[in-house]
mmCIF file of C-alpha atoms in Angstrom:
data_model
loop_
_atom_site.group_PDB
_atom_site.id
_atom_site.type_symbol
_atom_site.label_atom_id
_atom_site.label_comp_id
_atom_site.label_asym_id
_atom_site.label_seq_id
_atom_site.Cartn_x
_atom_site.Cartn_y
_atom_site.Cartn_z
ATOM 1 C CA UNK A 1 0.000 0.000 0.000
ATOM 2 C CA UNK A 2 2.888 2.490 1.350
ATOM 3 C CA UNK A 3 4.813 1.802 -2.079
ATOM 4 C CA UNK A 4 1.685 2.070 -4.149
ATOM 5 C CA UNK A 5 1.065 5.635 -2.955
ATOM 6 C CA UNK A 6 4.917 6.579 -3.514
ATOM 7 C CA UNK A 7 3.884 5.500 -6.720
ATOM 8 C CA UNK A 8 0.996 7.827 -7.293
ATOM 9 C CA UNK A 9 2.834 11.051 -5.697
ATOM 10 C CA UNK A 10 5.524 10.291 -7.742
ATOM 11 C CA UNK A 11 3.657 10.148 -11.046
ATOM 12 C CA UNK A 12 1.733 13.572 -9.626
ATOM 13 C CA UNK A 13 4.487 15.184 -8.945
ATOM 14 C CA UNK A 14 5.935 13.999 -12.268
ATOM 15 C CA UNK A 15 2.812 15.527 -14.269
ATOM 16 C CA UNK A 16 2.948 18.308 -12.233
ATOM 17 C CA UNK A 17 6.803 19.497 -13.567
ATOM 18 C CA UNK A 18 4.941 18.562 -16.907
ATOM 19 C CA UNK A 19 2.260 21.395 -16.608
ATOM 20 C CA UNK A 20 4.627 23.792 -15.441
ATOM 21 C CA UNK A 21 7.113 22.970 -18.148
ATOM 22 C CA UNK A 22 4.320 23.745 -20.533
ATOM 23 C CA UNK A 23 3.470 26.909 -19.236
ATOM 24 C CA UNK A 24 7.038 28.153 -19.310
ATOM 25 C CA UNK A 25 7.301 27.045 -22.309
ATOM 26 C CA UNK A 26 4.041 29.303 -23.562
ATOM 27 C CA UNK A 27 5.494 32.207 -21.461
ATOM 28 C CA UNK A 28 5.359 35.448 -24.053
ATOM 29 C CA UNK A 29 6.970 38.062 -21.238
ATOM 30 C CA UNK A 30 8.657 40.176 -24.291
ATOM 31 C CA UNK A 31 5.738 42.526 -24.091
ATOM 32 C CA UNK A 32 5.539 43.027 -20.295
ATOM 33 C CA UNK A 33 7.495 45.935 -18.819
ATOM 34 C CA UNK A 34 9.673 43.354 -16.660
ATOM 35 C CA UNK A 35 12.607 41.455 -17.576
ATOM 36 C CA UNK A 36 10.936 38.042 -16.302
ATOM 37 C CA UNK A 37 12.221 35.638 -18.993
ATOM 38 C CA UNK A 38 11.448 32.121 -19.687
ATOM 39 C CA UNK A 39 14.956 30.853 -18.929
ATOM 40 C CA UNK A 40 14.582 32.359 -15.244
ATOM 41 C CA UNK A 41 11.457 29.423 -14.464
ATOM 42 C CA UNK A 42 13.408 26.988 -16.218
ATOM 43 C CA UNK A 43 16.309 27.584 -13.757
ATOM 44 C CA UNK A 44 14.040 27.829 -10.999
ATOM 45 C CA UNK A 45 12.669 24.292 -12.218
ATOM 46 C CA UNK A 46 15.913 22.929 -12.475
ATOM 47 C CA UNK A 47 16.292 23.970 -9.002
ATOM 48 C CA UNK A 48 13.314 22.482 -7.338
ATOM 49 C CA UNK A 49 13.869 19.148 -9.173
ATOM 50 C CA UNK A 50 17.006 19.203 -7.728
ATOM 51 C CA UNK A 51 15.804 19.661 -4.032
ATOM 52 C CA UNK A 52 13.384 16.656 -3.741
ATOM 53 C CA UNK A 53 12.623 17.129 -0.366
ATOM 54 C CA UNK A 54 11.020 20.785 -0.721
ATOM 55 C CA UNK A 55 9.193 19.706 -4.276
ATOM 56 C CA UNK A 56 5.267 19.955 -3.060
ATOM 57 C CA UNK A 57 5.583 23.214 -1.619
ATOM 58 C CA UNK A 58 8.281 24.793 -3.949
ATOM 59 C CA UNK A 59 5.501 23.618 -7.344
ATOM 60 C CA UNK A 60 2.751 25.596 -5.233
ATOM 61 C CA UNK A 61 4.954 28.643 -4.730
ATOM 62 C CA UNK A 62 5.979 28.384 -8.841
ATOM 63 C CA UNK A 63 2.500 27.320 -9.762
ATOM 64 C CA UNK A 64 0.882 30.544 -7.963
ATOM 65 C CA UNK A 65 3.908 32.661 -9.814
ATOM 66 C CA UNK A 66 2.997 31.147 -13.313
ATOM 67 C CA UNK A 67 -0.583 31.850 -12.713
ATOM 68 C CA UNK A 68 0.041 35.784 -11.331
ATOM 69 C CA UNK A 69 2.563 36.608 -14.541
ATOM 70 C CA UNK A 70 0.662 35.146 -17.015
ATOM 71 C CA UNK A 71 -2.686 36.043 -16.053
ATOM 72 C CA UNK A 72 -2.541 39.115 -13.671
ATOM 73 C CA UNK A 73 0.648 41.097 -15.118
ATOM 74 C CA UNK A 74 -1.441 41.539 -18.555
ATOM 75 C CA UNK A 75 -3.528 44.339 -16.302
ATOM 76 C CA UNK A 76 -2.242 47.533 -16.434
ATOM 77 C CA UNK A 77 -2.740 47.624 -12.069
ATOM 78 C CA UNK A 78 -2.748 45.102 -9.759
ATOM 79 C CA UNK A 79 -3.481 45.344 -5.646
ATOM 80 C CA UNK A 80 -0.616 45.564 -3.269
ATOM 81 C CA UNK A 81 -1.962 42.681 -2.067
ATOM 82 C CA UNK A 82 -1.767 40.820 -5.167
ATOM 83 C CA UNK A 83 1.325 42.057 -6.308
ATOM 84 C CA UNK A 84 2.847 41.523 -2.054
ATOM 85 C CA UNK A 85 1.460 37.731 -2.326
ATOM 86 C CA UNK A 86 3.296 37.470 -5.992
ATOM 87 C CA UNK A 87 6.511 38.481 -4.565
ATOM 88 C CA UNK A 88 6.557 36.170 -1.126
ATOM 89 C CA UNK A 89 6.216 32.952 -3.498
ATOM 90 C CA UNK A 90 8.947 34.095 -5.324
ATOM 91 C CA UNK A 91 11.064 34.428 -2.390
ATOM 92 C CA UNK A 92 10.040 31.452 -1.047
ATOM 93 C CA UNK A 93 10.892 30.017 -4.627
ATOM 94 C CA UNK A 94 14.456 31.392 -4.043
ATOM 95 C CA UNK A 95 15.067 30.014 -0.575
ATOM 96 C CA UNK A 96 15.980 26.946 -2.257
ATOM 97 C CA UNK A 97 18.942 27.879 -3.719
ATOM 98 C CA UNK A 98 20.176 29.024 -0.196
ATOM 99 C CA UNK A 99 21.567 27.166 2.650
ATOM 100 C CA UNK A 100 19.264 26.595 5.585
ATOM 101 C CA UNK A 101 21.268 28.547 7.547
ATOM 102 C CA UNK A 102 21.470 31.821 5.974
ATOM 103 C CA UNK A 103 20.002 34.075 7.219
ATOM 104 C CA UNK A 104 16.812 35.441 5.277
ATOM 105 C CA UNK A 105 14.150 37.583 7.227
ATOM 106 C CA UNK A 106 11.026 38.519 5.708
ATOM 107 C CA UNK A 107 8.879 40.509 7.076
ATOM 108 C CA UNK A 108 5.570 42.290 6.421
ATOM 109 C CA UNK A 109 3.879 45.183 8.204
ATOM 110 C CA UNK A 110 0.482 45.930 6.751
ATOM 111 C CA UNK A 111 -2.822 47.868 7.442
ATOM 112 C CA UNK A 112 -5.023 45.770 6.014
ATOM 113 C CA UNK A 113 -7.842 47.994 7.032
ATOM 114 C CA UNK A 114 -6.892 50.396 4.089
ATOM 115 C CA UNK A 115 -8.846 50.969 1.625
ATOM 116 C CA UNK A 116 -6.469 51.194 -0.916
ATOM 117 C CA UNK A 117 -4.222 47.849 0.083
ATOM 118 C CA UNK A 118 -7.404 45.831 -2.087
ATOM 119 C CA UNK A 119 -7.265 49.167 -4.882
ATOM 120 C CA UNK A 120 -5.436 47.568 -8.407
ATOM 121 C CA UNK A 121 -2.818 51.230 -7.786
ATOM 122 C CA UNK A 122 0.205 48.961 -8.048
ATOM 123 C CA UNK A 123 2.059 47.907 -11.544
ATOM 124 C CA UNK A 124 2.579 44.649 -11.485
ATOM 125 C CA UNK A 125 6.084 43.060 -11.050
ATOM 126 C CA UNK A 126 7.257 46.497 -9.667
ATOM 127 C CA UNK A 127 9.087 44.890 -6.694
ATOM 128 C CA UNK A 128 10.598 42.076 -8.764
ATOM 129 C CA UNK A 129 13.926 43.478 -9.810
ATOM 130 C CA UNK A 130 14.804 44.705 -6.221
ATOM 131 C CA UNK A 131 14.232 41.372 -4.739
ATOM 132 C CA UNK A 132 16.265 39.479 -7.585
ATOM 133 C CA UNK A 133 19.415 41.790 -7.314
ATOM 134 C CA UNK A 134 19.486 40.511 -3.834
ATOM 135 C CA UNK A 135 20.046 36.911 -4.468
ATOM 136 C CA UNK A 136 21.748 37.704 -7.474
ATOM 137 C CA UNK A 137 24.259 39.666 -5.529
ATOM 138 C CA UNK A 138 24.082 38.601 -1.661
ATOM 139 C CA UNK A 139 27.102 37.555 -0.216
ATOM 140 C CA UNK A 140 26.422 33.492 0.598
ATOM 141 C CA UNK A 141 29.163 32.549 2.145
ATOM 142 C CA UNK A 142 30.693 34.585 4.995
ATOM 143 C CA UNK A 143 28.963 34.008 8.592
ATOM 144 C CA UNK A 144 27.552 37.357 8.775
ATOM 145 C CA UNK A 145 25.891 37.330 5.550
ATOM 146 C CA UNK A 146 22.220 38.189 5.078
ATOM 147 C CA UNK A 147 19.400 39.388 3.359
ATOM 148 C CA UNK A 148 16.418 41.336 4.547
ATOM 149 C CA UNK A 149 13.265 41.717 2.513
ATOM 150 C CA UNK A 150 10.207 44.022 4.441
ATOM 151 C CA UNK A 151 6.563 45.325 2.932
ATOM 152 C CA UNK A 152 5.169 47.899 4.534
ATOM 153 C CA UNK A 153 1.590 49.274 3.487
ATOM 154 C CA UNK A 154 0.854 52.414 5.670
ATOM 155 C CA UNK A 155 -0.969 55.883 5.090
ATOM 156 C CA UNK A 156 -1.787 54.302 1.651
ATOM 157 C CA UNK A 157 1.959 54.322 0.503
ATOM 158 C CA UNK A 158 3.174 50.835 -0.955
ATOM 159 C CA UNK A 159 7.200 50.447 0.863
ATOM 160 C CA UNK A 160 9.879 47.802 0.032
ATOM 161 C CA UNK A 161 12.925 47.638 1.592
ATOM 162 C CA UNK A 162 15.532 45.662 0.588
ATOM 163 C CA UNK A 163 19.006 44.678 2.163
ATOM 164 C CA UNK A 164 22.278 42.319 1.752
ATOM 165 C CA UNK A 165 25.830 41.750 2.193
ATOM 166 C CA UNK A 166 27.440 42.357 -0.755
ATOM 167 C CA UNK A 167 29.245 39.517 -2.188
ATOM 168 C CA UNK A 168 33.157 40.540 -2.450
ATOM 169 C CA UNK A 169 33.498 38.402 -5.718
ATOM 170 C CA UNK A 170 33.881 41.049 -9.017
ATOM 171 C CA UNK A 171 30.801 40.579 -10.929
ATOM 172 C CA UNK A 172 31.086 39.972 -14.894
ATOM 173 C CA UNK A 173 30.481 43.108 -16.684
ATOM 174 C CA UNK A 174 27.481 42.445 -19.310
ATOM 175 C CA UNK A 175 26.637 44.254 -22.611
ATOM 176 C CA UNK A 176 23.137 44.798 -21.090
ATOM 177 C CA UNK A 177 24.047 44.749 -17.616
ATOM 178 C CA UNK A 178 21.978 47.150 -15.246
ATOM 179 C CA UNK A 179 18.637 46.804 -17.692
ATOM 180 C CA UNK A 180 16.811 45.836 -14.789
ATOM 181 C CA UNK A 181 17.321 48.523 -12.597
ATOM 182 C CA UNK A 182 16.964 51.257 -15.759
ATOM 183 C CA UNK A 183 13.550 49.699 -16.161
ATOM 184 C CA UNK A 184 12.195 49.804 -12.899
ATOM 185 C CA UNK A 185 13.122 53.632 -12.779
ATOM 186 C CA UNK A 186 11.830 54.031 -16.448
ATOM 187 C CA UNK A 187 8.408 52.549 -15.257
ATOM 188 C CA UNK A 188 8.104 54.220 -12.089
ATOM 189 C CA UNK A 189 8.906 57.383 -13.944
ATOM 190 C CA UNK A 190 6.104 56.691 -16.617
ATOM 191 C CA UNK A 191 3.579 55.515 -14.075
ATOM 192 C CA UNK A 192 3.486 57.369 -10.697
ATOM 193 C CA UNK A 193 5.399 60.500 -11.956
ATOM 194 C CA UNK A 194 6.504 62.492 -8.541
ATOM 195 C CA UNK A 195 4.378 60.196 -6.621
ATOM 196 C CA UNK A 196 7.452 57.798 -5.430
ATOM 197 C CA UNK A 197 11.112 57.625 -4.163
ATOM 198 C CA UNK A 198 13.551 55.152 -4.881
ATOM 199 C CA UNK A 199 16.886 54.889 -2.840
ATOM 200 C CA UNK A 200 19.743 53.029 -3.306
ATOM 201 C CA UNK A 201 22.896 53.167 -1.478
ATOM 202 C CA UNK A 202 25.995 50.972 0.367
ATOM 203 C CA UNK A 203 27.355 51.120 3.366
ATOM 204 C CA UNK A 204 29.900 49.074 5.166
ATOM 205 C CA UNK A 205 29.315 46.106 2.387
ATOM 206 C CA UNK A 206 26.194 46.244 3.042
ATOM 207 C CA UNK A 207 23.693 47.286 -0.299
ATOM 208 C CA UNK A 208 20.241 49.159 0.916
ATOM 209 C CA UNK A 209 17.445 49.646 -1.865
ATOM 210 C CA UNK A 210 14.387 51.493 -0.757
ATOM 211 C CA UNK A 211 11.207 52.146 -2.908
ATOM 212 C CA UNK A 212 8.096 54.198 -1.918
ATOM 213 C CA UNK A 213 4.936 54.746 -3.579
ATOM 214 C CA UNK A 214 2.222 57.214 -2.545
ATOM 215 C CA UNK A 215 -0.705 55.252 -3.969
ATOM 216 C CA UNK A 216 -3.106 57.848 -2.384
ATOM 217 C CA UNK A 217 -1.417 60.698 -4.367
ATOM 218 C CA UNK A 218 -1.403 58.552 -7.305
ATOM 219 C CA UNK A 219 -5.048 57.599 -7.204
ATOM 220 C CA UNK A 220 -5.526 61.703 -6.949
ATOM 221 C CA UNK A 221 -3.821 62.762 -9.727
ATOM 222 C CA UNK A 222 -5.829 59.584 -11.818
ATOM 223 C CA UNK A 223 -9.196 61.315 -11.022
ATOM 224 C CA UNK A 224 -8.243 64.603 -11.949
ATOM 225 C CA UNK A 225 -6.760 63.932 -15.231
ATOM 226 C CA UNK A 226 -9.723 61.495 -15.997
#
C-alpha cells in the first residue's frame, strides 16, 4: 500500500513538472514591462527538481507565480496585495537555492484595514527586480551574511525595503548589464510620476534599496486627469 502511494505522488508530482514545463514554455513576457524571462522558471525548475525534499511546496509557490505573470501582469494595475502575495512565493521560490542557515528575514507590516491595500494602484512586477538583485548579488558565504526583505503598506503608501551583504566576488560586466534597474526607474517614472522615491545606497558592504509609492497621491492625480 505504502509503495503504491509513492507511486501515485511520484507520477503527480511527475505531471505536475509537466504542466509547469508547458506553461514556461508558452510564457510570451517580451511585451511586459519586466525582464521576467522564460529561462529564469526553467532555472528555478531545475532547481526544485534538484531539491526533492522541498518539491510539493516549492511547485505551489511556482505554480501561484505562473498563474500571477501570465494572467494578472497583462492588467495595467494590480493590488498591493496581489502584487505583495506574488513576490513572497517568489522568495520562497528562491530560498531553495540558499543554505538553511542563511540568514533570510522577511517581514511584512500591513494595514489591512486600508482601503487602498485591495485598490489595483500597483504595476505589477514592480518589486521584482529589487528582490532578484538581492540573491543575485548577496554575499552566501561569509557568517555574517544576510538578506532582509520588508513590505510595509501604511498611510496608503506601498514600501519595500531591501538589504544584503554584498558579495566581495567582481561581478562579470554584461553588454546589457543594469537593464533591470533602468527599467524599474523608467516605469516608475512613466507611471506614478513624482508620486514615489527610490533609494539606493551601500554602506559598510552592506547594499540598501528602498522604494516608496504614494498610492493615495497617485489615485488623486488619476481622477483629476480622468
Amino acid at each position: 500500500m505504502r509503495l503504491l502511494k509513492t507511486q501515485k505522488n511520484e507520477e503527480a508530482t511527475e505531471y505536475k513538472f509537466q504542466q509547469l514545463e508547458g506553461q514556461i514554455n508558452s510564457l510570451q513576457l517580451e511585451n511586459l514591462e519586466s525582464r521576467l524571462n522564460p529561462h529564469l522558471f526553467k532555472n528555478i525548475l531545475n532547481s526544485i527538481q534538484s531539491h526533492a525534499y522541498q518539491t510539493y511546496f516549492a511547485l505551489d509557490k511556482l505554480a501561484n507565480v505562473l498563474d500571477f505573470i501570465l494572467y494578472e501582469s497583462k492588467n495595467k494595475f494590480v493590488t498591493p496585495k496581489e502584487e505583495i502575495d506574488f513576490a513572497l512565493n517568489l522568495i520562497e521560490i528562491n530560498k531553495i537555492k540558499l543554505s538553511p542557515l542563511f540568514e533570510l528575514k522577511v517581514k511584512t507590516k500591513i494595514d489591512e484595514s486600508e482601503l487602498l491595500y485591495e485598490q489595483r494602484l500597483l504595476a505589477p512586477l514592480i518589486s521584482i527586480d529589487l528582490i532578484e538583485n538581492a540573491f543575485k548579488h548577496a554575499d552566501l558565504q561569509s557568517e555574517d551574511a544576510f538578506i532582509s526583505i520588508v513590505f510595509e503598506f501604511r498611510n496608503n503608501s506601498f514600501s519595500l525595503t531591501v538589504s544584503n551583504k554584498m558579495s566581495k566576488k567582481i561581478p562579470i560586466k554584461k553588454d546589457k548589464s543594469g537593464i533591470g534597474a533602468e527599467t524599474l526607474e523608467q516605469r516608475l517614472r512613466i507611471i506614478y510620476k513624482d508620486n514615489f522615491k527610490l533609494d539606493k545606497f551601500i554602506e559598510d558592504d552592506v547594499h540598501f534599496a528602498h522604494l516608496k509609492i504614494n498610492l493615495l497621491e497617485h489615485k488623486n492625480k488619476m481622477l483629476v486627469a480622468g
